[in-house]
């Protein structure tokens, strides 16, 4: 195989169909940018989810009786509950918070409203265990096994709210993926079309090549490489587009929610991590599509 | 060089077979005219030799290749030993004369030094020395056909197939092309030429195989185009 020959064929082919080459690069770039955008959103959602899951705790509130009598959690039932929670396989960490500590936290939370703090008494606040779970998606294991035990007043797990929140996020993620998939199909058809047209414009060459006994690789590799080169250029443009989008748009729009800790931002490292996948997808799709198209539509 | 044994070829779209029970043998170094009216099966005959088609029945042998049992990936090898010339020249409009000839070698992976050496040689053989850098559209029809012959011959094939090579040329130019094909034949290359041109066949007095409605109706060692046609 003479590389220089194949290379010059590729360059000639791309130059000859320059308008179509540009059209294919642009469409591929946009498709891949959307795909990359989808992947970035997925990463963002995943990270945001982690952000929330870190904060998800199950609070086991103790009865007033226990709260007032057992400040250090030294006796049963508090001590028994504590060690039961500590040895529970579903539990990651447990911290005990007595009435005074709860009151300190209360004061910190409501710093801005001194009237409220003034009204509150430590006696109104229960002692509690703050339980971090190994699997934050399943707070009900704690609720079920500790509800109604001696010394336990109520258990709150925020799960219903978070379920709805995560459902919305998952739905959003799935939608992005669906759009990305459709765009990928569009890009695929375009590549197939371009390869067919490219093969058609060069049917004389291909005819002669077959006639003088060129192998299939010699006849078809230029088309494959053409598709792959345009795919690659498209992918590079797509990555550029994503960086541009992040710098000029996303950072501004999401500045407030990010500062508030509601969502995580898209970092440059995210784009860097998505980039190789985009290149790989571009190369893979253009190569496979090109190959299949040649097998189906171009006689050897 | 060529042997067809009881070859029949039927196309799915046609009720009458394109070729029926053909038995033809061509020796190495022969010059053979393949004649017959349109639709007589000349093109199918040539396509079988190039393995563009496989016969429905019978066996086809070309240069020690059994074409009926040949694996697809071996077909390029076969075609490298056959040169082809057509009525419409089939030159690449965007390549020079030398580029067109070199193309045939480039695509089969010949090294560049070899190409640089043999292309001028073959251009001289066909009488196009000095026109290497011309573009095809700057040449006359006869010159274009010479380029096509140079391209077909540059890899020194065992056999040259010519499908009405003079079909688009005036009688004088046709005569020049025939002289060139004769010269190529004298190098030991088998030449098989499909044609409608009476005067050429009559003046050359070579072997004539005539097809009609897919059958061989005549095979003369030193024939003419035919009486009363």
XYZ file of C-alpha atoms in Angstrom:
529
model
C 0.000 0.000 0.000
C 1.482 3.317 -1.032
C 0.550 5.836 1.630
C 1.413 8.850 -0.500
C -0.977 7.737 -3.229
C -3.866 7.128 -0.846
C -3.153 10.418 0.920
C -3.155 12.439 -2.293
C -6.389 10.720 -3.350
C -7.983 11.750 -0.062
C -6.869 15.353 -0.418
C -8.072 15.507 -4.035
C -11.385 13.963 -3.068
C -11.963 16.419 -0.253
C -10.987 19.359 -2.430
C -13.141 18.275 -5.315
C -16.242 18.056 -3.170
C -15.260 21.087 -1.145
C -18.797 22.423 -0.633
C -20.037 19.044 0.453
C -17.004 18.498 2.614
C -17.724 21.770 4.402
C -21.406 20.910 4.782
C -20.502 17.541 6.243
C -17.951 19.037 8.614
C -20.443 21.612 9.864
C -23.248 19.109 10.365
C -20.935 16.620 12.014
C -19.583 19.354 14.256
C -23.060 20.427 15.334
C -24.211 16.853 15.889
C -21.148 16.047 17.923
C -21.390 19.305 19.852
C -24.929 18.318 20.821
C -23.787 14.846 21.726
C -20.949 16.334 23.746
C -23.359 18.802 25.304
C -25.567 15.884 26.267
C -22.640 14.070 27.830
C -21.667 17.229 29.703
C -25.191 17.607 31.026
C -25.050 14.004 32.162
C -21.818 14.681 33.978
C -23.271 17.826 35.482
C -26.367 16.002 36.656
C -24.332 13.178 38.112
C -22.151 15.589 39.996
C -25.140 17.578 41.197
C -26.686 14.350 42.390
C -23.546 13.578 44.358
C -23.694 17.060 45.753
C -27.168 16.359 47.095
C -26.477 12.845 48.163
C -23.618 14.093 50.293
C -26.122 16.158 52.134
C -28.795 13.517 52.431
C -29.073 12.273 55.959
C -31.614 10.368 57.870
C -32.369 12.068 61.150
C -33.515 9.832 63.963
C -35.087 12.115 66.559
C -35.206 10.871 70.130
C -38.090 11.277 72.518
C -38.251 14.256 74.838
C -37.595 11.953 77.757
C -34.324 10.628 76.392
C -33.344 14.061 75.080
C -33.467 15.615 78.520
C -32.065 12.780 80.641
C -29.174 11.436 78.535
C -26.930 14.271 77.336
C -23.947 12.063 76.501
C -25.880 9.086 75.131
C -24.371 6.980 77.896
C -27.377 4.852 78.830
C -29.985 2.748 77.152
C -32.050 3.175 75.085
C -29.838 5.873 73.509
C -26.642 3.877 73.854
C -28.282 0.776 72.382
C -29.650 2.707 69.407
C -26.262 4.312 68.816
C -24.381 1.025 68.687
C -27.162 -0.592 66.633
C -26.889 2.195 64.060
C -23.095 2.038 64.091
C -23.097 -1.674 63.356
C -25.901 -1.451 60.775
C -24.483 -2.520 57.363
C -26.512 0.135 55.540
C -25.061 2.947 57.610
C -21.980 4.900 56.652
C -21.528 7.231 59.626
C -23.601 8.173 62.648
C -23.227 11.235 64.791
C -25.079 11.949 67.979
C -26.352 15.437 68.547
C -27.669 16.260 71.988
C -30.123 18.953 72.898
C -27.477 21.658 73.484
C -25.693 20.926 70.227
C -28.993 21.041 68.381
C -29.690 24.391 69.966
C -26.258 25.689 68.865
C -27.003 24.597 65.321
C -30.429 26.184 65.512
C -28.847 29.445 66.554
C -26.394 29.276 63.716
C -29.080 28.584 61.133
C -31.278 31.420 62.342
C -28.488 33.876 63.037
C -30.243 36.403 60.883
C -33.422 36.313 62.999
C -32.370 37.009 66.584
C -36.007 37.306 67.741
C -36.582 33.706 66.824
C -33.437 32.578 68.586
C -34.457 34.546 71.667
C -37.785 32.747 71.811
C -36.311 29.288 71.424
C -35.291 27.115 74.370
C -32.977 24.091 74.190
C -35.787 22.062 75.826
C -37.889 22.451 72.670
C -35.301 20.655 70.563
C -34.886 16.894 70.579
C -31.557 15.074 70.602
C -30.960 13.100 67.432
C -28.742 10.765 65.469
C -27.602 12.023 62.071
C -27.163 9.002 59.908
C -25.280 9.032 56.606
C -26.169 6.067 54.471
C -23.909 3.963 52.293
C -26.616 4.007 49.668
C -28.377 7.367 49.878
C -31.076 6.185 47.462
C -32.574 3.867 50.059
C -33.316 5.733 53.276
C -36.338 3.504 53.971
C -34.142 0.728 55.382
C -33.428 2.940 58.391
C -36.968 4.231 58.657
C -38.407 0.744 58.632
C -36.086 -0.853 61.122
C -35.838 1.953 63.675
C -39.317 3.426 63.631
C -41.137 2.632 66.859
C -38.106 1.491 68.816
C -37.822 2.573 72.407
C -36.504 6.121 72.656
C -37.193 6.963 69.005
C -39.686 9.715 68.414
C -39.720 10.312 64.655
C -37.482 9.586 61.694
C -37.207 12.036 58.835
C -35.410 11.174 55.612
C -36.187 13.888 53.001
C -36.552 11.057 50.512
C -39.821 12.024 48.957
C -38.582 15.450 47.991
C -35.285 14.125 46.691
C -36.997 11.363 44.728
C -38.967 13.918 42.819
C -35.908 16.058 42.317
C -33.829 13.182 40.974
C -36.659 11.987 38.769
C -36.739 15.386 37.138
C -32.979 15.322 36.677
C -33.039 11.812 35.246
C -35.791 12.772 32.852
C -33.765 15.732 31.700
C -30.737 13.518 31.213
C -32.695 10.956 29.210
C -34.104 13.686 27.010
C -30.624 14.999 26.270
C -29.516 11.516 25.375
C -32.488 11.042 23.082
C -31.701 14.273 21.243
C -28.053 13.281 21.013
C -29.076 9.904 19.591
C -31.243 11.481 16.920
C -28.441 13.848 16.029
C -26.061 10.917 15.790
C -28.436 9.192 13.374
C -28.612 12.377 11.298
C -24.828 12.606 11.207
C -24.593 8.937 10.256
C -26.975 9.305 7.332
C -25.101 12.371 6.174
C -21.792 10.537 6.231
C -23.310 7.645 4.318
C -24.702 10.078 1.771
C -21.398 11.867 1.391
C -19.518 8.629 0.868
C -22.017 7.561 -1.786
C -21.774 10.895 -3.565
C -18.030 10.880 -3.299
C -17.906 7.400 -4.772
C -20.269 8.532 -7.510
C -18.189 11.577 -8.452
C -15.211 9.316 -8.748
C -16.893 6.387 -10.463
C -14.561 6.699 -13.470
C -11.483 6.429 -11.253
C -12.983 3.565 -9.310
C -13.980 1.816 -12.525
C -10.447 2.089 -13.860
C -8.977 1.002 -10.554
C -11.097 -2.157 -10.554
C -10.237 -2.825 -14.169
C -6.479 -2.624 -13.718
C -6.680 -4.890 -10.688
C -6.489 -2.597 -7.687
C -7.427 -4.387 -4.491
C -10.531 -3.385 -2.594
C -8.472 -1.550 0.007
C -6.874 0.592 -2.665
C -10.217 1.474 -4.217
C -12.091 2.071 -1.000
C -9.593 3.300 1.555
C -9.576 6.854 0.125
C -13.344 7.094 0.647
C -13.097 5.692 4.148
C -10.292 8.066 5.047
C -12.188 10.985 3.543
C -15.143 10.235 5.760
C -12.889 9.791 8.768
C -10.935 12.992 8.150
C -14.123 15.032 7.853
C -15.476 13.304 10.948
C -12.309 14.146 12.819
C -12.370 17.796 11.754
C -16.031 17.891 12.764
C -15.166 16.478 16.189
C -12.396 19.037 16.734
C -14.793 21.837 15.780
C -17.414 20.378 18.106
C -14.971 20.423 21.009
C -14.098 24.030 20.185
C -17.805 24.823 20.099
C -18.309 23.292 23.539
C -15.431 25.288 25.030
C -16.808 28.447 23.454
C -20.276 27.671 24.766
C -18.959 27.142 28.267
C -16.871 30.296 28.354
C -19.284 32.689 26.690
C -22.651 31.407 27.818
C -22.904 28.655 30.395
C -20.606 30.244 32.973
C -22.716 33.432 32.954
C -26.129 31.817 32.953
C -25.356 29.333 35.699
C -23.251 31.709 37.794
C -25.963 32.228 40.446
C -27.156 28.626 40.907
C -23.549 27.470 41.068
C -22.697 30.017 43.717
C -25.764 28.920 45.659
C -24.643 25.285 45.476
C -27.800 24.189 43.672
C -25.983 22.763 40.646
C -22.411 22.012 39.798
C -20.719 23.953 37.033
C -19.287 22.491 33.838
C -15.538 22.527 34.357
C -12.949 22.655 31.598
C -11.800 19.258 32.782
C -15.267 17.898 31.964
C -14.897 19.021 28.367
C -11.412 17.548 28.339
C -12.838 14.224 29.505
C -15.672 14.286 26.983
C -13.384 15.298 24.083
C -11.695 11.917 23.488
C -15.094 10.262 23.398
C -16.285 12.705 20.761
C -13.184 12.043 18.662
C -13.655 8.306 19.086
C -17.350 8.456 18.235
C -16.606 10.609 15.177
C -13.920 8.236 13.930
C -15.905 5.117 14.741
C -19.158 6.272 13.203
C -17.561 7.669 10.055
C -15.415 4.583 9.555
C -18.215 2.088 10.120
C -20.732 4.086 8.102
C -18.253 4.558 5.294
C -17.389 0.889 5.245
C -20.987 -0.305 5.309
C -21.973 2.204 2.627
C -19.164 1.068 0.372
C -20.103 -2.565 0.874
C -23.752 -1.893 0.144
C -23.658 0.658 -2.651
C -20.299 0.480 -4.376
C -19.446 -2.545 -6.488
C -16.026 -4.020 -6.085
C -4.459 -18.333 -22.608
C -8.259 -18.296 -22.791
C -10.479 -21.337 -22.651
C -14.263 -21.347 -22.464
C -15.865 -24.754 -21.998
C -19.578 -25.077 -22.640
C -20.184 -21.663 -21.223
C -23.690 -20.313 -20.909
C -24.677 -17.042 -19.346
C -28.248 -16.064 -18.628
C -29.208 -12.754 -17.058
C -32.112 -12.799 -14.666
C -33.878 -10.018 -16.542
C -33.772 -11.697 -19.929
C -35.540 -14.772 -21.270
C -32.911 -15.552 -23.899
C -29.435 -16.406 -22.578
C -26.736 -13.893 -23.522
C -24.337 -16.715 -24.310
C -25.193 -20.336 -25.010
C -22.826 -23.296 -24.986
C -19.703 -21.417 -26.016
C -16.501 -23.374 -26.638
C -13.573 -21.167 -27.569
C -9.868 -21.564 -27.033
C -7.327 -18.820 -27.649
C -3.590 -19.529 -27.503
C -0.928 -17.306 -26.114
C 0.125 -14.620 -28.577
C -2.935 -14.922 -30.830
C -4.767 -11.962 -32.325
C -8.505 -12.606 -32.372
C -11.415 -10.519 -33.638
C -14.703 -11.036 -31.878
C -17.468 -9.907 -34.204
C -21.221 -9.992 -34.331
C -24.185 -7.606 -34.267
C -25.232 -5.688 -31.177
C -26.755 -8.001 -28.624
C -24.876 -11.016 -29.929
C -23.042 -11.459 -26.631
C -19.657 -9.824 -27.346
C -19.752 -7.664 -24.230
C -20.818 -10.570 -22.024
C -17.954 -12.586 -23.511
C -15.449 -9.894 -22.488
C -17.036 -9.417 -19.094
C -16.691 -13.131 -18.379
C -12.972 -12.951 -19.107
C -12.590 -10.071 -16.640
C -14.746 -11.890 -14.134
C -17.169 -8.997 -14.064
C -19.664 -11.800 -14.542
C -19.599 -15.472 -13.665
C -21.045 -17.993 -16.139
C -24.360 -19.675 -15.356
C -22.915 -22.913 -16.725
C -19.538 -24.138 -17.926
C -15.969 -23.156 -17.138
C -13.833 -20.158 -17.959
C -10.024 -20.267 -17.798
C -7.833 -17.220 -18.305
C -4.042 -17.393 -17.946
C -4.042 -20.374 -15.571
C -6.851 -18.906 -13.481
C -10.018 -20.937 -13.135
C -12.476 -18.053 -13.096
C -15.451 -20.161 -12.101
C -13.807 -21.244 -8.857
C -11.895 -18.104 -8.136
C -12.180 -16.403 -4.741
C -13.224 -12.770 -4.869
C -10.028 -11.539 -3.319
C -8.009 -13.126 -6.131
C -9.859 -11.182 -8.831
C -7.487 -8.150 -8.705
C -4.603 -10.488 -9.451
C -6.395 -11.738 -12.570
C -7.194 -8.223 -13.745
C -3.585 -7.175 -13.310
C -2.706 -9.644 -16.038
C -5.330 -8.248 -18.430
C -5.249 -4.854 -20.121
C -8.486 -3.192 -21.248
C -9.269 -0.631 -23.924
C -12.703 0.796 -24.668
C -14.502 2.729 -27.349
C -14.879 5.740 -25.033
C -11.211 5.778 -23.888
C -12.131 6.216 -20.189
C -9.325 8.605 -19.355
C -9.278 10.679 -16.198
C -9.927 14.245 -17.304
C -8.067 15.784 -14.379
C -4.822 13.904 -14.900
C -2.143 14.423 -17.510
C -1.292 11.797 -20.098
C 1.558 10.532 -17.949
C -0.667 10.776 -14.855
C -3.315 8.606 -16.504
C -0.816 5.934 -17.384
C 0.909 6.127 -13.998
C -2.469 5.809 -12.256
C -2.801 2.182 -13.395
C 0.458 1.361 -11.650
C -0.064 3.541 -8.585
C -3.328 1.829 -7.678
C -1.756 -1.604 -7.728
C 1.009 -0.400 -5.437
C 3.984 -0.275 -7.821
C 6.959 1.604 -6.377
C 7.487 5.144 -7.582
C 10.922 4.577 -9.211
C 9.432 1.804 -11.349
C 6.584 4.051 -12.417
C 8.982 6.876 -13.319
C 10.909 4.466 -15.495
C 8.188 2.558 -17.330
C 5.671 5.338 -18.045
C 7.944 7.228 -20.510
C 8.872 3.905 -22.109
C 5.291 2.910 -22.812
C 4.412 6.433 -24.003
C 7.204 6.144 -26.512
C 5.917 2.737 -27.588
C 2.470 4.169 -28.394
C 3.986 7.209 -30.100
C 3.126 9.857 -27.525
C 6.614 10.914 -26.512
C 6.582 14.662 -25.857
C 2.908 14.708 -24.909
C 3.320 13.352 -21.396
C 2.235 16.554 -19.699
C -0.794 17.255 -21.938
C -4.288 16.940 -20.567
C -6.644 14.454 -22.294
C -8.934 17.199 -23.654
C -5.974 18.706 -25.499
C -5.529 15.513 -27.522
C -7.258 14.141 -30.630
C -9.416 11.030 -30.365
C -6.669 8.849 -31.790
C -4.163 10.227 -29.306
C -6.565 9.670 -26.443
C -6.988 6.050 -27.482
C -3.205 5.728 -27.561
C -3.101 6.948 -23.965
C -5.730 4.333 -23.074
C -3.681 1.625 -24.805
C -0.542 2.803 -22.999
C -2.418 2.558 -19.711
C -3.678 -0.934 -20.565
C -0.223 -2.090 -21.600
C 1.999 -0.385 -19.034
C 1.821 -3.295 -16.593
C 2.791 -5.695 -19.424
C -0.392 -7.791 -19.317
C -0.537 -11.251 -20.799
C -3.660 -10.291 -22.660
C -5.243 -7.147 -24.057
C -9.009 -6.894 -24.366
C -10.227 -4.176 -26.714
C -13.939 -3.416 -26.892
C -14.512 -1.583 -30.182
C -11.368 0.504 -29.750
C -11.850 2.169 -33.143
C -15.567 2.788 -32.730
C -15.123 6.529 -32.243
C -12.293 7.075 -34.697
C -12.034 7.904 -38.405
C -10.664 5.207 -40.765
C -7.117 6.584 -40.964
C -6.797 6.947 -37.206
C -8.344 3.495 -36.794
C -5.643 2.093 -39.033
C -2.954 3.683 -36.828
C -4.538 2.189 -33.725
C -4.631 -1.227 -35.395
C -0.924 -0.954 -36.224
C -0.290 -0.197 -32.590
C -2.339 -3.201 -31.450
C -0.421 -5.367 -33.908
C 2.853 -4.118 -32.498
C 1.661 -4.966 -28.999
C 0.591 -8.388 -30.259
C 4.098 -8.949 -31.617
C 5.511 -8.555 -28.091
C 3.724 -11.819 -27.303
C 0.603 -10.262 -25.821
C -2.636 -11.993 -26.699
C -5.083 -9.485 -28.202
C -8.828 -10.014 -28.252
C -10.729 -7.265 -30.012
C -14.476 -6.917 -30.292
C -15.408 -4.842 -33.305
C -17.985 -3.891 -35.920
C -15.417 -2.524 -38.332
C -15.552 -4.559 -41.589
C -12.582 -2.985 -43.289
C -10.250 -3.571 -40.377
C -11.198 -7.214 -40.007
C -10.976 -7.762 -43.753
C -7.591 -6.104 -44.131
C -5.935 -7.782 -41.162
C -6.817 -11.374 -42.035
C -6.609 -12.664 -38.496
C -8.658 -15.192 -36.597
C -12.333 -14.263 -36.461
C -14.843 -15.560 -33.936
C -18.378 -14.545 -34.831
C -21.214 -14.530 -32.341
C -24.890 -14.369 -33.143
C -27.682 -14.521 -30.597
C -25.255 -15.849 -28.024
C -23.807 -18.685 -30.108
C -20.527 -19.049 -31.947
C -21.550 -19.205 -35.614
C -18.059 -19.006 -37.138
C -14.446 -19.457 -36.041
C -12.030 -18.860 -38.953
C -8.284 -18.895 -38.546
C -7.792 -16.176 -41.183
C -11.211 -14.711 -41.647
C -12.976 -11.705 -43.077
C -15.939 -9.874 -41.576
C -18.426 -11.817 -43.621
C -19.951 -12.102 -47.035
C -22.987 -10.071 -47.926
C -22.992 -8.009 -44.767
